[in-house]
Coordinates of C-alpha atoms and ligand atoms in Angstrom, one line a residue:
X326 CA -105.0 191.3 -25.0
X327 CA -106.7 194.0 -22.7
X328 CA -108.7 193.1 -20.2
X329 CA -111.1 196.3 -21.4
X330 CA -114.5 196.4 -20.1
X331 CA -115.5 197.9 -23.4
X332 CA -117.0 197.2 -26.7
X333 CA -116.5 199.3 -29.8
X334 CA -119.3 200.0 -31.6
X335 CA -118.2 202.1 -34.0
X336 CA -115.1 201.3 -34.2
X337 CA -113.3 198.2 -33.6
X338 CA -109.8 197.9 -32.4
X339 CA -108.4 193.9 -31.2
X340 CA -107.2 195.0 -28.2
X341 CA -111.0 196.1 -26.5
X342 CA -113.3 194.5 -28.5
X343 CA -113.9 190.9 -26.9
X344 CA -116.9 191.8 -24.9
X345 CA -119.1 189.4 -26.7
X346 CA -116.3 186.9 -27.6
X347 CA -117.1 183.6 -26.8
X348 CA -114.6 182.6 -24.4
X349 CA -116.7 182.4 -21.1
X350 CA -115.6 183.2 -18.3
X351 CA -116.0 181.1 -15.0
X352 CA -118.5 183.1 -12.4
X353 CA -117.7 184.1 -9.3
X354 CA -120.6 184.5 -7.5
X355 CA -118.9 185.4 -3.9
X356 CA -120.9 187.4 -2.2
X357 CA -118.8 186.8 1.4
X358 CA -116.7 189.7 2.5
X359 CA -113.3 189.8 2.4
X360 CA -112.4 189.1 6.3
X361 CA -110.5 186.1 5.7
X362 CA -108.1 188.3 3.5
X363 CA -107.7 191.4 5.8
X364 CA -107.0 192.4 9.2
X365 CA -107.5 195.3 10.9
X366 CA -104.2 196.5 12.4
X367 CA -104.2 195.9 16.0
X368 CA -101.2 198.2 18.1
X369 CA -100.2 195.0 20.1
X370 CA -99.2 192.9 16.9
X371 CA -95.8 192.7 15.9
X372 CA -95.3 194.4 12.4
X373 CA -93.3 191.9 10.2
X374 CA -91.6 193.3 7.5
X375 CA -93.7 192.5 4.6
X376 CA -96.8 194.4 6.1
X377 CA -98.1 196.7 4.4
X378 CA -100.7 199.6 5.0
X379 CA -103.4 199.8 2.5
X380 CA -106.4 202.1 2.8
X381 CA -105.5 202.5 6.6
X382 CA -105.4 198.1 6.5
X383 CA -102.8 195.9 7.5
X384 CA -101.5 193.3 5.2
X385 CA -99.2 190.5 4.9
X386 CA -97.8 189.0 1.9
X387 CA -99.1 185.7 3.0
X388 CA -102.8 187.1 2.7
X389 CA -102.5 188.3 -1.2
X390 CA -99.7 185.8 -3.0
X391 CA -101.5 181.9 -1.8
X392 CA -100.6 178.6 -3.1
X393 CA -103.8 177.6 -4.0
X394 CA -105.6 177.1 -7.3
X395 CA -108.2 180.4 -6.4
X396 CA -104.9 182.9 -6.1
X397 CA -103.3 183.8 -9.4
X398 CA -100.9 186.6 -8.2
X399 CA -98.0 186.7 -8.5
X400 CA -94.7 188.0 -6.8
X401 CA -93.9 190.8 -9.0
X402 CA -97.4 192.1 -8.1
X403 CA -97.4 192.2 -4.6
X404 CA -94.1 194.2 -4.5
X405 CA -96.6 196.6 -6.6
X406 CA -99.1 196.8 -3.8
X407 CA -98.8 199.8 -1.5
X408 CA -96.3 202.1 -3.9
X409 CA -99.4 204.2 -4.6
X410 CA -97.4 206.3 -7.1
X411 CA -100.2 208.1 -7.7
X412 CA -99.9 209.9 -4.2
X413 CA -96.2 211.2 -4.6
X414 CA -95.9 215.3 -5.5
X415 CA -93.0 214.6 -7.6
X416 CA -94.0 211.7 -9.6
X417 CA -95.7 212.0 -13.1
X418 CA -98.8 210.4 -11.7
X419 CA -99.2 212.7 -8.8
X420 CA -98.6 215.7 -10.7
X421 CA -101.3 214.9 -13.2
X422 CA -103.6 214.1 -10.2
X423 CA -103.0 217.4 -8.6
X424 CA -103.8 219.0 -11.6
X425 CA -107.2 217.3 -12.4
X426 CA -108.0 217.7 -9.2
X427 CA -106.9 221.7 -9.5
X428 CA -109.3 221.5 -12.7
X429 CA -112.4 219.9 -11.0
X430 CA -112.0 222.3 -7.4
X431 CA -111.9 225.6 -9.9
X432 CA -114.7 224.8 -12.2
X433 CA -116.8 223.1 -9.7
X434 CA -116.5 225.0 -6.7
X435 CA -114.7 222.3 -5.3
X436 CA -117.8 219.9 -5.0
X437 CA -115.7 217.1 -5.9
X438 CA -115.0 214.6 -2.9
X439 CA -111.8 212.8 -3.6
X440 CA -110.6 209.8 -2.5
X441 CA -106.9 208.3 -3.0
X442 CA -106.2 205.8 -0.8
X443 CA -109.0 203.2 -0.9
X444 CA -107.8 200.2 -0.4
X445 CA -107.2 198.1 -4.0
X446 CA -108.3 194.7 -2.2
X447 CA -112.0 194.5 -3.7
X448 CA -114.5 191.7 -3.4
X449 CA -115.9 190.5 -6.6
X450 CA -119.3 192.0 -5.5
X451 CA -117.6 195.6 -5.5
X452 CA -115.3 195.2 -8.5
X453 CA -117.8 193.4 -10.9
X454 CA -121.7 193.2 -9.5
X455 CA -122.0 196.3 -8.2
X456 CA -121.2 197.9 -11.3
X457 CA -123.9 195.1 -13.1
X458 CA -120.7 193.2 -14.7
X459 CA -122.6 190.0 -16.2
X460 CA -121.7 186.5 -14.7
X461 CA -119.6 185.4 -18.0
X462 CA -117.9 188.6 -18.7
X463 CA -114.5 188.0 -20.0
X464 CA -113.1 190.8 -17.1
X465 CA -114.2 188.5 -14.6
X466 CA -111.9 185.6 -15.7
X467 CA -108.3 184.0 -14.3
X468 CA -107.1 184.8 -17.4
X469 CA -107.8 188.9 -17.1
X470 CA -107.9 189.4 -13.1
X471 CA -106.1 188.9 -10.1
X472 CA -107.7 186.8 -7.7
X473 CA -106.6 186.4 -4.1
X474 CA -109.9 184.1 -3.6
X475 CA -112.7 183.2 -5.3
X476 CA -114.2 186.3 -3.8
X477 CA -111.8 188.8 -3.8
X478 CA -109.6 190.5 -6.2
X479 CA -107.1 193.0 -6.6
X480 CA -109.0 195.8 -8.2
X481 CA -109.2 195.9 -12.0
X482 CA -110.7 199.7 -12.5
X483 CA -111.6 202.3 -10.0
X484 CA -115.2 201.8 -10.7
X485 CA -114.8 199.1 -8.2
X486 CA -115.8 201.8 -5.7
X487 CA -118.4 203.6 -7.8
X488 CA -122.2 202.1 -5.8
X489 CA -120.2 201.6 -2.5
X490 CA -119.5 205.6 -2.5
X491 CA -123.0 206.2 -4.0
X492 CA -124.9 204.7 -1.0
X493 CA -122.8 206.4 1.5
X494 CA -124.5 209.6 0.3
X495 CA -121.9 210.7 -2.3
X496 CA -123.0 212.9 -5.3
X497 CA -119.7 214.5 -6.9
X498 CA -116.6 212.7 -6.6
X499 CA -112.7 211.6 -8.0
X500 CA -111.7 208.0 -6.8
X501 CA -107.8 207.7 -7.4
X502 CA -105.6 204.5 -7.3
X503 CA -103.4 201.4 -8.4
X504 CA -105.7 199.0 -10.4
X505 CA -104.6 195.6 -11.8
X506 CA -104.4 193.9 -14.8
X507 CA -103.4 190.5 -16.4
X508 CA -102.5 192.0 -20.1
X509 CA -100.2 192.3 -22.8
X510 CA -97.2 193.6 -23.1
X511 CA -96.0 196.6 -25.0
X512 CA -95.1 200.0 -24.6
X513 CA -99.0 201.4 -23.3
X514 CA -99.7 198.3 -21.5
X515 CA -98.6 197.4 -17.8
X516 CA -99.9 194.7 -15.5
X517 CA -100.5 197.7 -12.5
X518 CA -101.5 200.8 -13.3
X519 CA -103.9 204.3 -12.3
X520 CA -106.8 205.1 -12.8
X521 CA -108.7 208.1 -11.7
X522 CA -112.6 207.7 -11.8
X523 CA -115.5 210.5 -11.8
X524 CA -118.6 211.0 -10.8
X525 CA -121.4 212.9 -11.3
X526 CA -125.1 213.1 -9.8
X527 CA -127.9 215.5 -11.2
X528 CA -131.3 216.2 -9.7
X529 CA -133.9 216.9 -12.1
X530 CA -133.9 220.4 -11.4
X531 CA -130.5 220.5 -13.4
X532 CA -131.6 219.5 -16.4
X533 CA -135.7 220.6 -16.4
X534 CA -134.9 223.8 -17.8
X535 CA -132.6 222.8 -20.5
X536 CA -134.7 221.4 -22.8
X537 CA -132.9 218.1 -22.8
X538 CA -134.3 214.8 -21.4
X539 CA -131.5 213.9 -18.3
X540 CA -129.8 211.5 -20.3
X541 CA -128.9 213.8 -22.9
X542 CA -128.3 216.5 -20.7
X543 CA -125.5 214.4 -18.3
X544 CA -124.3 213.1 -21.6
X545 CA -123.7 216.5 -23.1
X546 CA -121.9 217.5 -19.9
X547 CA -119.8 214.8 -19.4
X548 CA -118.0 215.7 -23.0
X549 CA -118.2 219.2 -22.0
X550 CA -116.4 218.2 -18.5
X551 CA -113.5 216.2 -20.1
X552 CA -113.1 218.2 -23.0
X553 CA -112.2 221.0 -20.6
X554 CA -110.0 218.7 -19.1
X555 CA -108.3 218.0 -21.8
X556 CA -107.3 221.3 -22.7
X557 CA -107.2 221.9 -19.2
X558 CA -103.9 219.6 -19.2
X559 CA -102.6 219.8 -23.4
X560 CA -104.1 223.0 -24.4
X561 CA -104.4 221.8 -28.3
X562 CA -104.3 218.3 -29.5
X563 CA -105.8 216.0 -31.7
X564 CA -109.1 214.3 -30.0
X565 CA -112.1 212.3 -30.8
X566 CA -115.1 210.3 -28.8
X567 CA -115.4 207.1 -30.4
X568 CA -118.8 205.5 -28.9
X569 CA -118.1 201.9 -27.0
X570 CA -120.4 199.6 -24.6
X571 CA -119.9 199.5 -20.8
X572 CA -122.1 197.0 -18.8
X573 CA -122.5 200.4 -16.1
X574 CA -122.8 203.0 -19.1
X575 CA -125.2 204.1 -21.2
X576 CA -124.7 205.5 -23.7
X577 CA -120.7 204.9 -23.6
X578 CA -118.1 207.0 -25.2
X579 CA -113.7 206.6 -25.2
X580 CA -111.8 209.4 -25.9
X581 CA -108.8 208.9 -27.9
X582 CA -105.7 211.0 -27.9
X583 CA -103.4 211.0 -31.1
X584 CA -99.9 210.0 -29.6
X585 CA -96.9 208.8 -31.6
X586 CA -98.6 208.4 -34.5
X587 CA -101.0 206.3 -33.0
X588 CA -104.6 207.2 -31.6
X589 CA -104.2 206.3 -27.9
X590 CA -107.6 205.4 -25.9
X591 CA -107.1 207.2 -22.7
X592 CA -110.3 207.0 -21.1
X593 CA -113.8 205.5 -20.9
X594 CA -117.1 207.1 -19.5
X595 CA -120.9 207.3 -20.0
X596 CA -124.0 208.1 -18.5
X597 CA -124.3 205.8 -15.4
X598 CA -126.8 202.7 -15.6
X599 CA -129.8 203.5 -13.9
X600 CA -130.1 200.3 -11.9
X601 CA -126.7 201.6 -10.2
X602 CA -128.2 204.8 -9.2
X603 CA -131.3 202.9 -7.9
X604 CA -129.5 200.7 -5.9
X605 CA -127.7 203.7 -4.2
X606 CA -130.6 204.6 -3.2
X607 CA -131.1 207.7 -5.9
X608 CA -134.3 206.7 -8.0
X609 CA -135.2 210.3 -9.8
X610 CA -131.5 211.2 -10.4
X611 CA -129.2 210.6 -13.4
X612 CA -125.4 210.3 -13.4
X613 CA -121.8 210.6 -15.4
X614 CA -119.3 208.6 -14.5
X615 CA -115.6 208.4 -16.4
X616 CA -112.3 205.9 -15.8
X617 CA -109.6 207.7 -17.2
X618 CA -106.0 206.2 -17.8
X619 CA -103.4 207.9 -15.3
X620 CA -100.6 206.7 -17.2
X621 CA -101.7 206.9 -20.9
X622 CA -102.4 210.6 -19.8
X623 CA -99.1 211.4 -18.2
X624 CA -97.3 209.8 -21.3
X625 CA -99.1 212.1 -23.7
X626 CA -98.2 215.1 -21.1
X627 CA -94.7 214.4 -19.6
X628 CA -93.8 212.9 -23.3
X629 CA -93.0 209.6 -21.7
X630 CA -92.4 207.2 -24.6
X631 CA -92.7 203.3 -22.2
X632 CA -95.1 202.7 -19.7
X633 CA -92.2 200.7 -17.8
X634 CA -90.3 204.3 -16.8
X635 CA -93.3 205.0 -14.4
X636 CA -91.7 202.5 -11.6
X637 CA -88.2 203.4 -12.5
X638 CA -86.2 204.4 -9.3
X639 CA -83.2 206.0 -11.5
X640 CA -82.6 209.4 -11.0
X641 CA -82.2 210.3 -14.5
X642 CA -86.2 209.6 -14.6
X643 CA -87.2 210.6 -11.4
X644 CA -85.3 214.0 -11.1
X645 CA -87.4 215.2 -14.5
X646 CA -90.4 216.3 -12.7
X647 CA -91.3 218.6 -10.0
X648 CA -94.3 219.5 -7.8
X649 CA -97.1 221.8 -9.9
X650 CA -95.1 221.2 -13.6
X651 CA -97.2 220.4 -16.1
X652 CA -95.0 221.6 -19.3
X653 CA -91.9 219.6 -19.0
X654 CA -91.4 217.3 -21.1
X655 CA -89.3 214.0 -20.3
X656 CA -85.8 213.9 -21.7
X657 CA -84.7 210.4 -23.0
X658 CA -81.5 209.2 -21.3
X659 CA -79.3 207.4 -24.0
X660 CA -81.6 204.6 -25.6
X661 CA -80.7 201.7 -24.9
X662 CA -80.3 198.5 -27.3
X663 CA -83.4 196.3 -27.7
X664 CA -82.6 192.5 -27.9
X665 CA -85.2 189.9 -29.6
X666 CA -85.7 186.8 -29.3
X667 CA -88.4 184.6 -31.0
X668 CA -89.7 181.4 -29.8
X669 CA -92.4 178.8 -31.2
X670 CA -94.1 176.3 -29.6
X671 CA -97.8 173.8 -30.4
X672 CA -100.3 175.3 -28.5
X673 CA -103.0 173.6 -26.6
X674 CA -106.7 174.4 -25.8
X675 CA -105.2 176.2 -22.9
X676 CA -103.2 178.6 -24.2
X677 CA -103.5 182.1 -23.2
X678 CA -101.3 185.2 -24.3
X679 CA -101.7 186.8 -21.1
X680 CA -100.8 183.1 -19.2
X681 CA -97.8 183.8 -21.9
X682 CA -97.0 187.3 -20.9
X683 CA -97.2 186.4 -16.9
X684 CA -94.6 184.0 -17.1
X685 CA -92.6 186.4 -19.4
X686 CA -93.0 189.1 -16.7
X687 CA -92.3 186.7 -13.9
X688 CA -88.5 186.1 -15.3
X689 CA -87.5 189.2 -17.1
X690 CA -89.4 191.9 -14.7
X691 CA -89.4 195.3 -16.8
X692 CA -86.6 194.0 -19.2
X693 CA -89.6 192.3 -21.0
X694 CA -90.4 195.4 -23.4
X695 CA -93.0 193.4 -25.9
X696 CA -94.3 190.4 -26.6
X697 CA -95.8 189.8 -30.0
X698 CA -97.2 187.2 -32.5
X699 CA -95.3 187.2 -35.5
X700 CA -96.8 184.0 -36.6
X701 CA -99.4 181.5 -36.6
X702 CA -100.2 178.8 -38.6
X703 CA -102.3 175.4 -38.3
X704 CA -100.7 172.3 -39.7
X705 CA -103.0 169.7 -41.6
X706 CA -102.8 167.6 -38.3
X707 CA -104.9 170.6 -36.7
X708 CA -101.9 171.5 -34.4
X709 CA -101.2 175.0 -34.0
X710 CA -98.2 176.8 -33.5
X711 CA -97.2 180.5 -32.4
X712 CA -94.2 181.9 -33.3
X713 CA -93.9 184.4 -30.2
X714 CA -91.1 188.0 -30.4
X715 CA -89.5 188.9 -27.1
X716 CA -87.7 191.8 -27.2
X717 CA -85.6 192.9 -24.1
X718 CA -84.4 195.9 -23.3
X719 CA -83.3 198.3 -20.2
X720 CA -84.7 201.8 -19.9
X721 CA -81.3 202.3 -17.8
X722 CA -79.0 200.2 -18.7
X723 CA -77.3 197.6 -21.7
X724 CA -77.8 194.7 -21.2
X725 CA -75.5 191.8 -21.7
X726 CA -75.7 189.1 -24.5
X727 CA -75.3 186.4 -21.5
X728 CA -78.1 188.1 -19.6
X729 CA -80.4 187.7 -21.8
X730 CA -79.9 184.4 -22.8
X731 CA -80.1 183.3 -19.6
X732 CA -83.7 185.1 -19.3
X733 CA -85.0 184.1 -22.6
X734 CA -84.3 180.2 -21.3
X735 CA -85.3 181.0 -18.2
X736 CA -88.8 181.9 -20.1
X737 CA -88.3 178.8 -22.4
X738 CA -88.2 176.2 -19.3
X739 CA -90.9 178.0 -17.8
X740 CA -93.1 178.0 -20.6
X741 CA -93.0 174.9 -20.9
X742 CA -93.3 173.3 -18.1
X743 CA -96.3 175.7 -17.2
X744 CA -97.8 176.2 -19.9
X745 CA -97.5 172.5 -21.0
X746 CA -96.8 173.7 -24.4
X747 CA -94.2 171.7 -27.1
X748 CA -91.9 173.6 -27.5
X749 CA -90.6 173.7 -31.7
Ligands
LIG819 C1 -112.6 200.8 -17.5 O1 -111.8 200.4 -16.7 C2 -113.9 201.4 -17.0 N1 -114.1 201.2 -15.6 C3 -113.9 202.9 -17.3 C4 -115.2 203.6 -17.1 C5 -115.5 204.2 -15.8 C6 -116.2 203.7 -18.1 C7 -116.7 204.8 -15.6 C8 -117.4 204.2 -17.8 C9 -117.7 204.8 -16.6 P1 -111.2 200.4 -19.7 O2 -111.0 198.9 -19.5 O3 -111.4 200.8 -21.1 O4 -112.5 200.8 -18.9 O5 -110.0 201.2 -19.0 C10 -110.0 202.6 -18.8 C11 -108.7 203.2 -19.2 O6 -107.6 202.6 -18.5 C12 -108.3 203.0 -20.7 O7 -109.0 203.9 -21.5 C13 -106.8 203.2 -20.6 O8 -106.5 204.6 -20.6 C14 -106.4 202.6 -19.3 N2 -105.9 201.2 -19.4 C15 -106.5 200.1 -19.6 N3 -105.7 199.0 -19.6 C16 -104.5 199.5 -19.3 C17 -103.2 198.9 -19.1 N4 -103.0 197.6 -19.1 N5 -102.1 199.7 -18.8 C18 -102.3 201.0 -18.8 N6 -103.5 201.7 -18.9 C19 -104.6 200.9 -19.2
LIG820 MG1 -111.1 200.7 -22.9

């Protein structure tokens, strides 16, 4: 399931729609900054070899992966940190980027500040209070977020930097960068991935003569905005605003691209809570704000059928794109083979898919394509069981019958002894 910070109102899809689902999740109420976590870099220290520059920071592998019950990251994620796909000219990401930024600098004048290399280490204060997150939202559990502490996290949405760039004066700007996620896994979903967020400040005197209330008027903008940005980038394709809840919008609206025969939610935004705007210090002014989905975009753009071929180091991949194109469209090397595997098992009051899908990730890396429940059922002694498909597959390579056996008991052992789950 998505760790989504929206609600559908309208319409209701599983994967975004547990905003009000009972599963509480424990508070963090840290309001300590994040020193313990991050040094600054200091010329006389020797650099080790797993340091890593973030946001102009210096950090060790040591202060994000922890043995201790308040970290939850993992390996796999740390080797994520720092890659900042997002800033490379030749990458999918980066040439998306360039273009919305290109978009924003020639209808706006270039009034938009932007920003791509904050660093993704957040407190919970930034990534959740600022942006009036409740104490029991579900985004703000072990089971949806990366925690390196009880008061720090890896980032789970750009917004994280929304009030912080408010109160340093900020009225028009584009935050790009690496976010992270415990999720599913499937073709749209990936435990890291880019967002790019927006935002927007009126004054009264924009919207006094318009005959709209400012509400209204930032609202009616905002669509206007990333309409234009959507032809901007497709030129013509099948759209639509489907209204949501966000606890920093309101109201809230997703747009939804038609993709694969699928509509494809690529981006959230609304008209910014006042109490945020207060807080920054701006008490007669109204805002937009918008999160959209680097890589949901660039799929729908670049043609890119698996979120997975965004890391992929093969040059059949990354010798597609170049600086400035837009129009190309990705050519499939050969498809490779999938292989499933299904696997059941009693589960206990525990249980999480995403615990599931961690562990899954944790063996098999991007071989893990999908992960889905083909069955369910509760026995007359109340016991449940899961019947769980894991299909494997290679974007570059086949793989061998032995491989995957050994991952798929690989995940087996480790299901169970982690997960504490029987087994069938
Ligand atoms: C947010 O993250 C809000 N912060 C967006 C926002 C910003 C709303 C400002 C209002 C104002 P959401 O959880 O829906 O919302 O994620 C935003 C987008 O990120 C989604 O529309 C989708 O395009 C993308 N996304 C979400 N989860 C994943 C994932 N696991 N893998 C890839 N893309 C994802
Ligand atoms: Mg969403």
């Amino acid at each position: 399931m998505a760790a989504a910070f929206a609600h559908h109102i309208l319409l209701s899809k599983p994967s975004s729609s547990f905003f009000f689902t009972k599963t509480l999740a424990k508070s963090n109420h840290g309001f300590t900054a994040f020193v313990s976590v991050i040094r600054r870099h200091k010329s006389t220290q020797p650099i080790a070899a797993s340091l890593l520059e973030l946001g102009g920071v210096q950090i060790s592998k040591q202060d994000v992966v922890k043995d201790e019950p308040t970290n939850n990251v993992p390996d796999l994620i740390f080797t994520k940190l720092g890659l900042q796909l997002h800033r490379r000219d030749n990458h999918p990401l980066g040439i998306l980027k360039n273009a919305i930024h290109e978009y924003f600098d020639s209808n706006y004048n270039s009034q938009f500040l932007k920003f791509d290399d904050l660093c993704p280490i957040v407190t919970t204060k930034q990534n959740f209070d600022d942006v009036l997150v409740p104490a029991d939202h579900v985004s703000r559990s072990y089971n949806d977020t990366y925690y390196i502490d009880a008061d720090t996290v890896l980032r789970c949405h750009t917004s994280a930097h929304q009030a912080e760039l408010l109160r340093k004066g900020y009225t028009n700007f584009l935050v790009t960068g690496d976010v992270y996620r415990r999720d599913s896994i499937d073709s749209t979903h990936y435990p890291v991935f880019h967002q790019m967020e927006g935002v927007r400040v009126f004054s009264p005197n924009d919207w006094n003569d318009s005959g709209k209330d400012g509400t209204s008027y930032a609202a009616d903008d905002l669509k206007a905005c990333l309409e234009g940005l959507a032809r901007h980038l497709f030129g013509a394709v099948e759209m639509r605003w489907v209204d949501t809840y966000f606890p920093f919008t309101n109201p809230s609206f997703e747009l939804e691209i038609y993709f694969q025969e699928k509509w494809l939610e690529v981006l959230g935004c609304g008209v910014m809570e006042q109490e945020i705007l207060k807080r920054g210090g701006k008490t007669d002014n109204v805002a937009w704000a918008f999160g959209l989905g680097l890589e949901r975009l660039a799929m729908v753009l670049f043609d890119i059928p698996d979120i997975r071929l965004f890391w992929s180091t093969d040059k059949r991949f990354t010798s597609q794109f170049t600086k400035g194109q837009l129009g190309i469209k990705f050519k499939p090397f050969s498809k490779y083979p999938p292989c499933y595997k299904d696997m059941s098992f009693w589960i206990n009051d525990s249980f999480t898919e995403n615990n599931l899908c961690e562990i899954v990730r944790g063996v098999a890396g991007d071989l893990a394509e999908e992960v889905v429940l083909i069955d369910n059922f509760t026995n007359k002694k109340g016991m449940t069981s899961h019947c769980y498909r894991i299909t494997y597959r290679s974007m570059e390579r086949s793989l061998t019958d032995e491989e995957i056996n050994e991952l798929q008991w690989n995940v087996r052992d480790q299901v169970q002894r982690q997960m504490n789950v029987e087994l069938r």
